[in-house]
PDB file of N, CA and C in Angstrom:
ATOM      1  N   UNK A   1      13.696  11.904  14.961  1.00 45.00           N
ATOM      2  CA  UNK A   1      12.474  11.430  14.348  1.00 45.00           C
ATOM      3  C   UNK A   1      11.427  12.538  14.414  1.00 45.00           C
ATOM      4  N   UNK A   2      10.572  12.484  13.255  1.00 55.00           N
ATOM      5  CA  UNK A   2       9.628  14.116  13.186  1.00 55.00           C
ATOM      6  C   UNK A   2       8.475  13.202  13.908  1.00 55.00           C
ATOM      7  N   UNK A   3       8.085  13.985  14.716  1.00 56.00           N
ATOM      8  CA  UNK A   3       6.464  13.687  14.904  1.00 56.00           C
ATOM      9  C   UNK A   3       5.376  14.565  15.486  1.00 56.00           C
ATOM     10  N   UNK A   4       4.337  14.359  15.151  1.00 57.00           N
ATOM     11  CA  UNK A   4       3.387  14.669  15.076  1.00 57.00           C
ATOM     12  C   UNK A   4       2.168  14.535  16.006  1.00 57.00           C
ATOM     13  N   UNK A   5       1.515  15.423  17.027  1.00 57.00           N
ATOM     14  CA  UNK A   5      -0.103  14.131  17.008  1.00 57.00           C
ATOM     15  C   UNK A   5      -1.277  14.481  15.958  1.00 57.00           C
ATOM     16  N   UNK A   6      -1.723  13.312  15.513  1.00 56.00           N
ATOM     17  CA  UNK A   6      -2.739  13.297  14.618  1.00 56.00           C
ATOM     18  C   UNK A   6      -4.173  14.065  15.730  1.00 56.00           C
ATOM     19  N   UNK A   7      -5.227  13.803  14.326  1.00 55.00           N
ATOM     20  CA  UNK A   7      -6.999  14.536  15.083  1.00 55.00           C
ATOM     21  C   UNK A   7      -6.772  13.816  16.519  1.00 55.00           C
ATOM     22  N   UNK A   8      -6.420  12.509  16.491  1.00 61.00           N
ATOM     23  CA  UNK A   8      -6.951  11.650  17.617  1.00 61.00           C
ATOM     24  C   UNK A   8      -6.232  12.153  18.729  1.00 61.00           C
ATOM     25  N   UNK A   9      -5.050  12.758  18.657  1.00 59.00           N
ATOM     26  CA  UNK A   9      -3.646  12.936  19.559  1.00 59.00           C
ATOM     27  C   UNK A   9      -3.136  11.692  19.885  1.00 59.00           C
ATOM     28  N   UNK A  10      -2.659  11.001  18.680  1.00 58.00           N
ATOM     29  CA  UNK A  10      -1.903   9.577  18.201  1.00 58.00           C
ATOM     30  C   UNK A  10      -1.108  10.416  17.952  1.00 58.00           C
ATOM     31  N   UNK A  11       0.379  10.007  18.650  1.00 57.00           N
ATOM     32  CA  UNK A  11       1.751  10.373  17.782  1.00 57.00           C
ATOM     33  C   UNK A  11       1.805  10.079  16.417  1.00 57.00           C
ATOM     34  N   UNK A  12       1.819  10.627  15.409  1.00 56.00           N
ATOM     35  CA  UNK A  12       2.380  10.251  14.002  1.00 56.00           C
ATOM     36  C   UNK A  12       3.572  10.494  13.695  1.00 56.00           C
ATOM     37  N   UNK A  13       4.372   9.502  13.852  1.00 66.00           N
ATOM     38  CA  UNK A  13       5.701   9.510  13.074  1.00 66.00           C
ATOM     39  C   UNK A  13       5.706   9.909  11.651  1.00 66.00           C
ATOM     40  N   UNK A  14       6.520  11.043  11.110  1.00 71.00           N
ATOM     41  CA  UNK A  14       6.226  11.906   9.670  1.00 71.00           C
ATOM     42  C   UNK A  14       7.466  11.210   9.171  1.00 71.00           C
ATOM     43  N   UNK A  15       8.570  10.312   9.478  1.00 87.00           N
ATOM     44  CA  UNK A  15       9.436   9.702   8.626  1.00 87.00           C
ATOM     45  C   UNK A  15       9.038   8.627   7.969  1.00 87.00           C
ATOM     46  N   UNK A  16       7.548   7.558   8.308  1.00 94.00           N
ATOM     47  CA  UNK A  16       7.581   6.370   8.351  1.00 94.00           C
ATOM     48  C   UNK A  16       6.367   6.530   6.526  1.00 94.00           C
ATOM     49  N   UNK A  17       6.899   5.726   5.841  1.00 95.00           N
ATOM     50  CA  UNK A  17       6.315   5.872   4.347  1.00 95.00           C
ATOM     51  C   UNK A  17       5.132   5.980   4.259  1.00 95.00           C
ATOM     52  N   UNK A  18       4.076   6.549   3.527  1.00 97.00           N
ATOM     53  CA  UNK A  18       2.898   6.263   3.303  1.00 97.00           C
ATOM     54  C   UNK A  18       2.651   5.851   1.732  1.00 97.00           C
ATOM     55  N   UNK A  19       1.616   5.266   1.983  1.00 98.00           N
ATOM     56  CA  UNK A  19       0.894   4.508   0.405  1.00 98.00           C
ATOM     57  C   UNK A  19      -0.282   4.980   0.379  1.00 98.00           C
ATOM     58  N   UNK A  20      -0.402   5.073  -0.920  1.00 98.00           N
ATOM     59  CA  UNK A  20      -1.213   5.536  -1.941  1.00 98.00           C
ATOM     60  C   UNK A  20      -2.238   4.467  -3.136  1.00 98.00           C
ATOM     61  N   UNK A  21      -3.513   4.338  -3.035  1.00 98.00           N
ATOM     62  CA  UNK A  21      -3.846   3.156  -4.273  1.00 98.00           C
ATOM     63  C   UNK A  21      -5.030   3.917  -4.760  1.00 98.00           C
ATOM     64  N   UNK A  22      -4.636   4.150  -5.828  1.00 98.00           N
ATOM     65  CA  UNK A  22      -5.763   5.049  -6.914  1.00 98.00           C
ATOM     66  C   UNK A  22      -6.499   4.195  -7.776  1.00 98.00           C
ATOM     67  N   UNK A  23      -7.852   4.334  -7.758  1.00 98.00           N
ATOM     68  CA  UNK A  23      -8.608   3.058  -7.995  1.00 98.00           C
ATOM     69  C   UNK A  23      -9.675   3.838  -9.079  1.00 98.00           C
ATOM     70  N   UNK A  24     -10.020   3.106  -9.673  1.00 97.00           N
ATOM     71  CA  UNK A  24     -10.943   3.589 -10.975  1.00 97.00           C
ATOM     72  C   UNK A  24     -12.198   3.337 -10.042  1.00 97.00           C
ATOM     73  N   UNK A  25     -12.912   4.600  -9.887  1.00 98.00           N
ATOM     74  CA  UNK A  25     -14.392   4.635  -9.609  1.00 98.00           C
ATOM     75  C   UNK A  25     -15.412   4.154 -10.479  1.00 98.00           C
ATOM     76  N   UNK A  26     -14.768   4.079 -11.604  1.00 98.00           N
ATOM     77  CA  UNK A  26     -15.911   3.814 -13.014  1.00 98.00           C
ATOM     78  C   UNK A  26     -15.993   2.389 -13.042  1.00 98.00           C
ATOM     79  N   UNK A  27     -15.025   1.333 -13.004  1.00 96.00           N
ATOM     80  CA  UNK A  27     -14.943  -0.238 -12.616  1.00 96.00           C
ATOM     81  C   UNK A  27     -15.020  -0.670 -11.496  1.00 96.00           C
ATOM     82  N   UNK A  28     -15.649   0.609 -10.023  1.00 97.00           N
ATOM     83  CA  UNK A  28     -15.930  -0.370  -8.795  1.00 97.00           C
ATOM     84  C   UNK A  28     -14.894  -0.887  -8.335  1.00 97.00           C
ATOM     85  N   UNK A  29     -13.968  -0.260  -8.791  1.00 97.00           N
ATOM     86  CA  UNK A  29     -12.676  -1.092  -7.779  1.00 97.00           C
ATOM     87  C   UNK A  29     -12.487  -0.524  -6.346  1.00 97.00           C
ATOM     88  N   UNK A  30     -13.048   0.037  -5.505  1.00 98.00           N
ATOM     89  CA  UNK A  30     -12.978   0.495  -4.553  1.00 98.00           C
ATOM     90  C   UNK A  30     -12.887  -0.631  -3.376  1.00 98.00           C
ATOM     91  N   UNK A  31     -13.776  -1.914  -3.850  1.00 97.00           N
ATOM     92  CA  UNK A  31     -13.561  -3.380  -2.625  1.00 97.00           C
ATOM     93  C   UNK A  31     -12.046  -3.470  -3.165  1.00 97.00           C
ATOM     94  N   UNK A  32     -11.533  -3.438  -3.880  1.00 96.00           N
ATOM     95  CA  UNK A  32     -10.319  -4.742  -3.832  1.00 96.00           C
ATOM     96  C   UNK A  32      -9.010  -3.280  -3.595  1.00 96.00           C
ATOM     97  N   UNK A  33      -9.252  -2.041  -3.941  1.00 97.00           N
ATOM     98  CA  UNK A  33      -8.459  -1.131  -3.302  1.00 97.00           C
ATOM     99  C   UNK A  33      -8.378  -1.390  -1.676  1.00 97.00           C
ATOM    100  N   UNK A  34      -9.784  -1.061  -0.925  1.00 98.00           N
ATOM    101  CA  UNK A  34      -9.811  -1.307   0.295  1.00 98.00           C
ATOM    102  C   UNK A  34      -9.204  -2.736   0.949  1.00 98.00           C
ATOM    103  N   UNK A  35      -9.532  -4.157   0.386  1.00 97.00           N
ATOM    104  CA  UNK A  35      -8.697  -5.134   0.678  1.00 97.00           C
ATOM    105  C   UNK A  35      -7.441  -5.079   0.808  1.00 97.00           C
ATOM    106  N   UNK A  36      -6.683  -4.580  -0.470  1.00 96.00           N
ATOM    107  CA  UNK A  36      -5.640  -4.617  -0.385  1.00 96.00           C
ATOM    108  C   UNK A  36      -4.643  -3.177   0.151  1.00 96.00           C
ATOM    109  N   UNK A  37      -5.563  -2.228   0.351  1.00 97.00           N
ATOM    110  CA  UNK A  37      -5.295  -1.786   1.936  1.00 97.00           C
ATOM    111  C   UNK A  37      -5.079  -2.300   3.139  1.00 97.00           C
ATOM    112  N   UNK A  38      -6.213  -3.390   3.617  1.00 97.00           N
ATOM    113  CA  UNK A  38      -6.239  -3.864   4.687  1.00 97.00           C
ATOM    114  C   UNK A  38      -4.600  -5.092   4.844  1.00 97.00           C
ATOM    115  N   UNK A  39      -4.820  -5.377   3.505  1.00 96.00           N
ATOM    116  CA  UNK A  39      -3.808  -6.348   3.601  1.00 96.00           C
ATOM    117  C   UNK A  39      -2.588  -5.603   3.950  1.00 96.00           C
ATOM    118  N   UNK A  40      -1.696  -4.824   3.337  1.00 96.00           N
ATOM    119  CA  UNK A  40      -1.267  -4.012   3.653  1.00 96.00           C
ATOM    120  C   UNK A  40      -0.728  -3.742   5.273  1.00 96.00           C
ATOM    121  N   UNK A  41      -1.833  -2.554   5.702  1.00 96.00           N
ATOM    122  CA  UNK A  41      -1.771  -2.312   7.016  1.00 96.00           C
ATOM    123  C   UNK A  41      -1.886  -3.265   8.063  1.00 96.00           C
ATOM    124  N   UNK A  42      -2.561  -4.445   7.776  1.00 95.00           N
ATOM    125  CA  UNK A  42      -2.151  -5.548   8.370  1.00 95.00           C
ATOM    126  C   UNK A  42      -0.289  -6.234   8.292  1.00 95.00           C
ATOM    127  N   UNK A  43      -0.162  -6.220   7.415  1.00 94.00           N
ATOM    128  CA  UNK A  43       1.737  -6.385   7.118  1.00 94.00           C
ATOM    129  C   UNK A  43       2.309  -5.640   7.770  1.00 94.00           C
ATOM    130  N   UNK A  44       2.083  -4.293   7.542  1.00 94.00           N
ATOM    131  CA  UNK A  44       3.266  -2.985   7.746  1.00 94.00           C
ATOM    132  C   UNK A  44       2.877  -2.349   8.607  1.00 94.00           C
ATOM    133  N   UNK A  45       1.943  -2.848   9.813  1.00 91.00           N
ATOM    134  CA  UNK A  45       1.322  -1.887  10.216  1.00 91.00           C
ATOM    135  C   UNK A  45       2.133  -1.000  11.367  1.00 91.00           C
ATOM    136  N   UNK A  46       3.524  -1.218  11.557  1.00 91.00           N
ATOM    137  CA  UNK A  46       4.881  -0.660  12.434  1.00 91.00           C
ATOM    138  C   UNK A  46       5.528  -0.040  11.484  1.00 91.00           C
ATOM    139  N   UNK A  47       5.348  -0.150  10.494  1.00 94.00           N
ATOM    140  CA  UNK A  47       6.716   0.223   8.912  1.00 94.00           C
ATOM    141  C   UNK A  47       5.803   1.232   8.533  1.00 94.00           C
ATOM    142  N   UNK A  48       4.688   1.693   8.271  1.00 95.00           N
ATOM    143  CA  UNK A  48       3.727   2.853   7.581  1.00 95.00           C
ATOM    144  C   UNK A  48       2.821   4.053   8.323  1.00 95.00           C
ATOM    145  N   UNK A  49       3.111   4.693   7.796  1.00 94.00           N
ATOM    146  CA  UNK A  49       2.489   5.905   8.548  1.00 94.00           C
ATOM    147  C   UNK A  49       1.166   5.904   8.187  1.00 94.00           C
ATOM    148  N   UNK A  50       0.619   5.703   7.014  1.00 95.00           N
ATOM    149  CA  UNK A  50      -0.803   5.512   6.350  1.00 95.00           C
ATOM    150  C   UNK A  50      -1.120   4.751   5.157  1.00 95.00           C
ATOM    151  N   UNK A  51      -1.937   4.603   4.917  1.00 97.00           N
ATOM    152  CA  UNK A  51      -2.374   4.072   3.350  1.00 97.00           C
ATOM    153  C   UNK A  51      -4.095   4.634   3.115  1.00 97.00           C
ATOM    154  N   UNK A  52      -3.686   5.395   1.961  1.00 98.00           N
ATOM    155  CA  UNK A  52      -4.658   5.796   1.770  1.00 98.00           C
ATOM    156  C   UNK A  52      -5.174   5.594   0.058  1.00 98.00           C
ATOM    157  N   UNK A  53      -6.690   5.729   0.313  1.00 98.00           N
ATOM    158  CA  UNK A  53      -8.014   5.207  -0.858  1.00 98.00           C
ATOM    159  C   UNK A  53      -7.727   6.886  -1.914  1.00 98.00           C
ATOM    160  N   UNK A  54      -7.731   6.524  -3.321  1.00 98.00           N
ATOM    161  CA  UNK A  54      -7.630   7.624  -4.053  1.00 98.00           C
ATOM    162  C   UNK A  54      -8.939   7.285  -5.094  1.00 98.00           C
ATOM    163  N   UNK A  55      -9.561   8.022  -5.385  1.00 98.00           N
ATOM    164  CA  UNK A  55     -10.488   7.963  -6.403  1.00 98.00           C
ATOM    165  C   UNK A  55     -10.135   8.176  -7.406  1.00 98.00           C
ATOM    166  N   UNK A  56     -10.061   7.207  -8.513  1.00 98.00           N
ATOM    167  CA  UNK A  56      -9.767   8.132 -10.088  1.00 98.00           C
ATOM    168  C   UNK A  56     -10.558   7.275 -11.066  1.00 98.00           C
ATOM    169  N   UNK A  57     -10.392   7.801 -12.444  1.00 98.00           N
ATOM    170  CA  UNK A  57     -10.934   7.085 -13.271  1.00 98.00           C
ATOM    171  C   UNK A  57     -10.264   6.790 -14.469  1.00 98.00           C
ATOM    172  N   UNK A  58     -11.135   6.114 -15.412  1.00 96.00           N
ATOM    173  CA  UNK A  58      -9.694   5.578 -16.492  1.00 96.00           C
ATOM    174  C   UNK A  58      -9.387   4.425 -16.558  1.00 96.00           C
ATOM    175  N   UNK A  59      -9.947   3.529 -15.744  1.00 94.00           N
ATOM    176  CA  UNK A  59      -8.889   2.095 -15.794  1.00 94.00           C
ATOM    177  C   UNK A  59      -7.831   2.309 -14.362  1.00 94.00           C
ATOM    178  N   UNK A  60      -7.846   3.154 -13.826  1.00 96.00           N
ATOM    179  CA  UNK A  60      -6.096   3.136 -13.175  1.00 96.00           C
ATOM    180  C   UNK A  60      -6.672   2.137 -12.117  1.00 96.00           C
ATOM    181  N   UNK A  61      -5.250   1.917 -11.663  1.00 96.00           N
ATOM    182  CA  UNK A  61      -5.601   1.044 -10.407  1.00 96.00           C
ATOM    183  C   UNK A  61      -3.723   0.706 -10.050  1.00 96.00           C
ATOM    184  N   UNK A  62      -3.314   1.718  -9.112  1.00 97.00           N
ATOM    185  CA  UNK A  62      -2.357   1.994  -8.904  1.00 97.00           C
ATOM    186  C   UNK A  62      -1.547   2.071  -7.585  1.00 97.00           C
ATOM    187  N   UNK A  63      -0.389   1.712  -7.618  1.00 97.00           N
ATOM    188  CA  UNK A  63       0.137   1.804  -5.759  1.00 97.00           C
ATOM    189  C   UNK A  63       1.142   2.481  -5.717  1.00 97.00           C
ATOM    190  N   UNK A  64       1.138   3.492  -4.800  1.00 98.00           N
ATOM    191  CA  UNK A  64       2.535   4.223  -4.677  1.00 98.00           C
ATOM    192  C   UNK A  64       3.222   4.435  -3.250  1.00 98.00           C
ATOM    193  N   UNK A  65       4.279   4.376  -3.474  1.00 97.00           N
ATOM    194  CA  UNK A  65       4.953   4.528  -2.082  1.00 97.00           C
ATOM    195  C   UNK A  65       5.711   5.618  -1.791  1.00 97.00           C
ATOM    196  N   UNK A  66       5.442   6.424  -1.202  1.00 93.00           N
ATOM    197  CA  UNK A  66       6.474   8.069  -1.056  1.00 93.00           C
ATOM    198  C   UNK A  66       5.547   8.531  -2.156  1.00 93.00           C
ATOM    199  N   UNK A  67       4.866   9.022  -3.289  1.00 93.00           N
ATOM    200  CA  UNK A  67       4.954   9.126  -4.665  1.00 93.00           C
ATOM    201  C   UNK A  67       5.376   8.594  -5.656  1.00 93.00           C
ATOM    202  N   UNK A  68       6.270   7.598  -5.415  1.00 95.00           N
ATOM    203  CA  UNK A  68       6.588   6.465  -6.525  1.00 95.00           C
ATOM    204  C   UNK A  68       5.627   5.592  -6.860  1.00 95.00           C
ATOM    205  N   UNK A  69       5.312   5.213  -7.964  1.00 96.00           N
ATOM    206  CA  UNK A  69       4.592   4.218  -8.584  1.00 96.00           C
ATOM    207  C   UNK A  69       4.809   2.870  -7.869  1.00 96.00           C
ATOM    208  N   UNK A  70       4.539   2.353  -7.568  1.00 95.00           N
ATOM    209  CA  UNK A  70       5.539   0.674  -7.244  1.00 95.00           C
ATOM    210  C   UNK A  70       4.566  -0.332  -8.019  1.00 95.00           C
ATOM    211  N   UNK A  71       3.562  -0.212  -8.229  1.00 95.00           N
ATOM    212  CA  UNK A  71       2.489  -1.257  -9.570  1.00 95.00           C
ATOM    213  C   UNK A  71       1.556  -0.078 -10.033  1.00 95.00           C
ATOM    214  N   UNK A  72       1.758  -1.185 -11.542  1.00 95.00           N
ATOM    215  CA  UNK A  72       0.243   0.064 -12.125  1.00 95.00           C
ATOM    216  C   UNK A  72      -0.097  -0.933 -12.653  1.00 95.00           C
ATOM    217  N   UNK A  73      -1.872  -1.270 -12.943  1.00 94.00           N
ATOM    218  CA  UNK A  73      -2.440  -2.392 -13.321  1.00 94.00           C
ATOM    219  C   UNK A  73      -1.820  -2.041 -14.848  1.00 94.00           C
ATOM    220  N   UNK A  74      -1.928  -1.060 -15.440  1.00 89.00           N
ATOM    221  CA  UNK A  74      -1.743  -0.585 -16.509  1.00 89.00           C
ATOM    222  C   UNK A  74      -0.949  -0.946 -17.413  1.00 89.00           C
ATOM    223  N   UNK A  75       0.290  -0.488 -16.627  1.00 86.00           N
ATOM    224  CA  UNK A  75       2.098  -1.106 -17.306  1.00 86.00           C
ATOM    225  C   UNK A  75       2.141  -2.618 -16.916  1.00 86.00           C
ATOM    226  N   UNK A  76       1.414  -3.612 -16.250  1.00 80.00           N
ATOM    227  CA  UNK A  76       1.751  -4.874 -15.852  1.00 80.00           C
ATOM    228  C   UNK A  76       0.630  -5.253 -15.919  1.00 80.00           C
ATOM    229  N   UNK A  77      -0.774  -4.819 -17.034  1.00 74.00           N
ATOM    230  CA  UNK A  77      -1.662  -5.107 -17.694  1.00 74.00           C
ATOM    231  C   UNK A  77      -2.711  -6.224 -17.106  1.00 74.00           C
ATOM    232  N   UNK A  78      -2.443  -6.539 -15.690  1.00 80.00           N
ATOM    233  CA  UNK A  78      -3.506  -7.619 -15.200  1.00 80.00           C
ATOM    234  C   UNK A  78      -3.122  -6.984 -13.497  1.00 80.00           C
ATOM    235  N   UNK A  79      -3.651  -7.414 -12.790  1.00 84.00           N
ATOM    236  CA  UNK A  79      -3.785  -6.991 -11.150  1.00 84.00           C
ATOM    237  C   UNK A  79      -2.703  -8.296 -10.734  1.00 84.00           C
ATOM    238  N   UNK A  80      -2.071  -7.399  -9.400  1.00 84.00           N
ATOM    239  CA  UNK A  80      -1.132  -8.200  -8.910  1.00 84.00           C
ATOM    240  C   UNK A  80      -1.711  -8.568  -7.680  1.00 84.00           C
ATOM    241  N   UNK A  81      -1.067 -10.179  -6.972  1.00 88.00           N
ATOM    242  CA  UNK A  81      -1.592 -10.439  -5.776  1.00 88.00           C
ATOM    243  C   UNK A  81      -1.052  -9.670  -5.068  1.00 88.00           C
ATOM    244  N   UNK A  82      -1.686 -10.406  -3.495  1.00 91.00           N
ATOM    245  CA  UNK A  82      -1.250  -9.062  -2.601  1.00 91.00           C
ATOM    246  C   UNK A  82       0.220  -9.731  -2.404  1.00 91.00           C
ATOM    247  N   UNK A  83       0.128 -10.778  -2.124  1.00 92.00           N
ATOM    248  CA  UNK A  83       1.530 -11.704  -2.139  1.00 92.00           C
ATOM    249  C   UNK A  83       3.209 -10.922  -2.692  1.00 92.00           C
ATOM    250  N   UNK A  84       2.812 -10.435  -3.629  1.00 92.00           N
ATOM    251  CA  UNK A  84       3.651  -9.774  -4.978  1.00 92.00           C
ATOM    252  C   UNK A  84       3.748  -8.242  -4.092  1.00 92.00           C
ATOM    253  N   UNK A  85       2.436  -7.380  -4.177  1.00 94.00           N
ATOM    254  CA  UNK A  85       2.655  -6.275  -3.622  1.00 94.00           C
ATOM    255  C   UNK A  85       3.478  -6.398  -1.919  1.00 94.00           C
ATOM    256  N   UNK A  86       3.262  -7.281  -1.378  1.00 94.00           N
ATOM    257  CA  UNK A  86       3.986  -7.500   0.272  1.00 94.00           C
ATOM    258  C   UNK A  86       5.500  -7.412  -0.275  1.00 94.00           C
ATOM    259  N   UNK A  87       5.539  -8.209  -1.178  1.00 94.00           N
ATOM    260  CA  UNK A  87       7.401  -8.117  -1.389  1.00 94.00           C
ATOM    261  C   UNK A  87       7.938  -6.698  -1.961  1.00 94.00           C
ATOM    262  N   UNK A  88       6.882  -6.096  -2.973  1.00 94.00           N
ATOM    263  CA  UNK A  88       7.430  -5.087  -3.476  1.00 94.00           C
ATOM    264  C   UNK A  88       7.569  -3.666  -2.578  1.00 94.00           C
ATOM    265  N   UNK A  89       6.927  -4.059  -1.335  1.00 96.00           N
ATOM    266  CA  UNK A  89       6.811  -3.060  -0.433  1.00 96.00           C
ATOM    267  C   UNK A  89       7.989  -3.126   0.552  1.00 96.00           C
ATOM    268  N   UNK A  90       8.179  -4.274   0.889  1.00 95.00           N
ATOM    269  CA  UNK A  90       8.935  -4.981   2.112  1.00 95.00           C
ATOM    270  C   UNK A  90      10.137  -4.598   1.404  1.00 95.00           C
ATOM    271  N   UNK A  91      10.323  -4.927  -0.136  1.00 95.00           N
ATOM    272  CA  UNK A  91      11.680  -5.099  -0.698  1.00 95.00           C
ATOM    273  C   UNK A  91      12.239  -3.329  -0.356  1.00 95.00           C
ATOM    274  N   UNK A  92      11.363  -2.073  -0.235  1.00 95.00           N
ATOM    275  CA  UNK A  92      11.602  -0.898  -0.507  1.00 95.00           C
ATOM    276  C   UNK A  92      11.794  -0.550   1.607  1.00 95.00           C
ATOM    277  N   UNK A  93      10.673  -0.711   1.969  1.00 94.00           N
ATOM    278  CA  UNK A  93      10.881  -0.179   3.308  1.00 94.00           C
ATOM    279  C   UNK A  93      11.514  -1.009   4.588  1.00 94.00           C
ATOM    280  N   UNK A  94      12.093  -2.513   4.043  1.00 89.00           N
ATOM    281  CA  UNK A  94      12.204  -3.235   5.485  1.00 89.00           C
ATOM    282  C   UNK A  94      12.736  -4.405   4.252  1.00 89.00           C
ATOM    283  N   UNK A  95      13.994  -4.075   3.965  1.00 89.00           N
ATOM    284  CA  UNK A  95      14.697  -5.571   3.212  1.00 89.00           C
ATOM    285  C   UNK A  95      14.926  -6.469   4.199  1.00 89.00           C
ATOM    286  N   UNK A  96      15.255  -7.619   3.877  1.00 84.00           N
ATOM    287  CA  UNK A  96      15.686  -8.930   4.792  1.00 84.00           C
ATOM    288  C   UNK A  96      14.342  -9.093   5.523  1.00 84.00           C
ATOM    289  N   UNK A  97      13.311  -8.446   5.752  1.00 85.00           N
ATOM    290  CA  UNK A  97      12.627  -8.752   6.411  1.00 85.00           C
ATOM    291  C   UNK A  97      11.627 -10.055   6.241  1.00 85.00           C
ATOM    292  N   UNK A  98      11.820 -11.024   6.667  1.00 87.00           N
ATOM    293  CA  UNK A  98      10.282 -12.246   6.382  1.00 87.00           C
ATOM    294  C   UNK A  98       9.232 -11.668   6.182  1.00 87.00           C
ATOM    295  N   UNK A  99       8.339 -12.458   5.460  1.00 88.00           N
ATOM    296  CA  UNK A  99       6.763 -12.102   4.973  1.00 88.00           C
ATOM    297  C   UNK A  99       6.140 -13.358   5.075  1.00 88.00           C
ATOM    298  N   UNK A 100       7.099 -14.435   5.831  1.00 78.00           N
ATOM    299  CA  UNK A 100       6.141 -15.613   6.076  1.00 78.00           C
ATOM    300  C   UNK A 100       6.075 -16.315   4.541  1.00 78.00           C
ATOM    301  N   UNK A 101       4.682 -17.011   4.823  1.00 65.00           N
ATOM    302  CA  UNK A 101       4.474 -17.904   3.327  1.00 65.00           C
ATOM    303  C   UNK A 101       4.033 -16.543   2.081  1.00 65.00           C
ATOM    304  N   UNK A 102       3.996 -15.321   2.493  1.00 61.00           N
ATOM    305  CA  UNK A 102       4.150 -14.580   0.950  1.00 61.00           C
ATOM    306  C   UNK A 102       5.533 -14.599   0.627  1.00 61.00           C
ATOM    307  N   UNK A 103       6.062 -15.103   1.236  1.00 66.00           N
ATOM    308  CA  UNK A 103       7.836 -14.909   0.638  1.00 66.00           C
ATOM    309  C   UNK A 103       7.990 -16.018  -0.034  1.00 66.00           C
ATOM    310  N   UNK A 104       6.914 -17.295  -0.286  1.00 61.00           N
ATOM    311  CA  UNK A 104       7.136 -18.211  -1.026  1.00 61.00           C
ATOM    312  C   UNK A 104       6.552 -18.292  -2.633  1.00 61.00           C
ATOM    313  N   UNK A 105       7.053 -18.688  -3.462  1.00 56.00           N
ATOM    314  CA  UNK A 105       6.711 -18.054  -5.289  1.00 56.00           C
ATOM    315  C   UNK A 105       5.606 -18.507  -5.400  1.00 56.00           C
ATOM    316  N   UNK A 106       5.145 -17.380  -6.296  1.00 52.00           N
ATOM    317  CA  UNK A 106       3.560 -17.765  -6.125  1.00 52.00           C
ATOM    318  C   UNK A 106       3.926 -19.064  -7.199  1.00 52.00           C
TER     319      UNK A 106
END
């Protein structure tokens, strides 16, 4: 396992995935980026190495995992719950794993 200590001298594990959510500065999406950060790192917070706030503009409003896309408001034209994003994350870094009542259809 690679690791690291971070500024703090926190071990950082460099195998464990990080996320990415690029948020349109021009529509103020920066609360519901940060929420659904929190939501997030609240879920995964043993499964992820980070999640981090991206500034962009354009409309985007985007999540990536490693560099992969995993939602774009864009291509799936309305915002997804976090419900939806927990599975699409869980489904990539920790299959079989429960998510509780997000594992139930929305």
């Amino acid at each position: 396992m690679r690791r690291r200590r971070g500024h703090t001298g926190r071990v950082i594990d460099e195998k464990k995935p990080s996320i990415e959510i690029e948020y349109c500065v021009q529509c103020r999406w920066l609360t519901r980026a940060a929420w659904m950060a929190q939501e997030l790192l609240t879920t995964f917070e043993r499964d992820l190495r980070e999640v981090s706030l991206v500034p962009g503009t354009g409309g985007v409003f985007e999540v990536r995992l490693g560099g992969e896309t995993i939602w774009s408001r864009k291509s799936d034209a309305a915002f997804t719950d976090a419900a939806e994003l927990k599975r699409l994350i869980r489904d990539r870094i920790a299959p079989g794993r429960s998510l509780g009542h997000s594992d139930q259809p929305s």
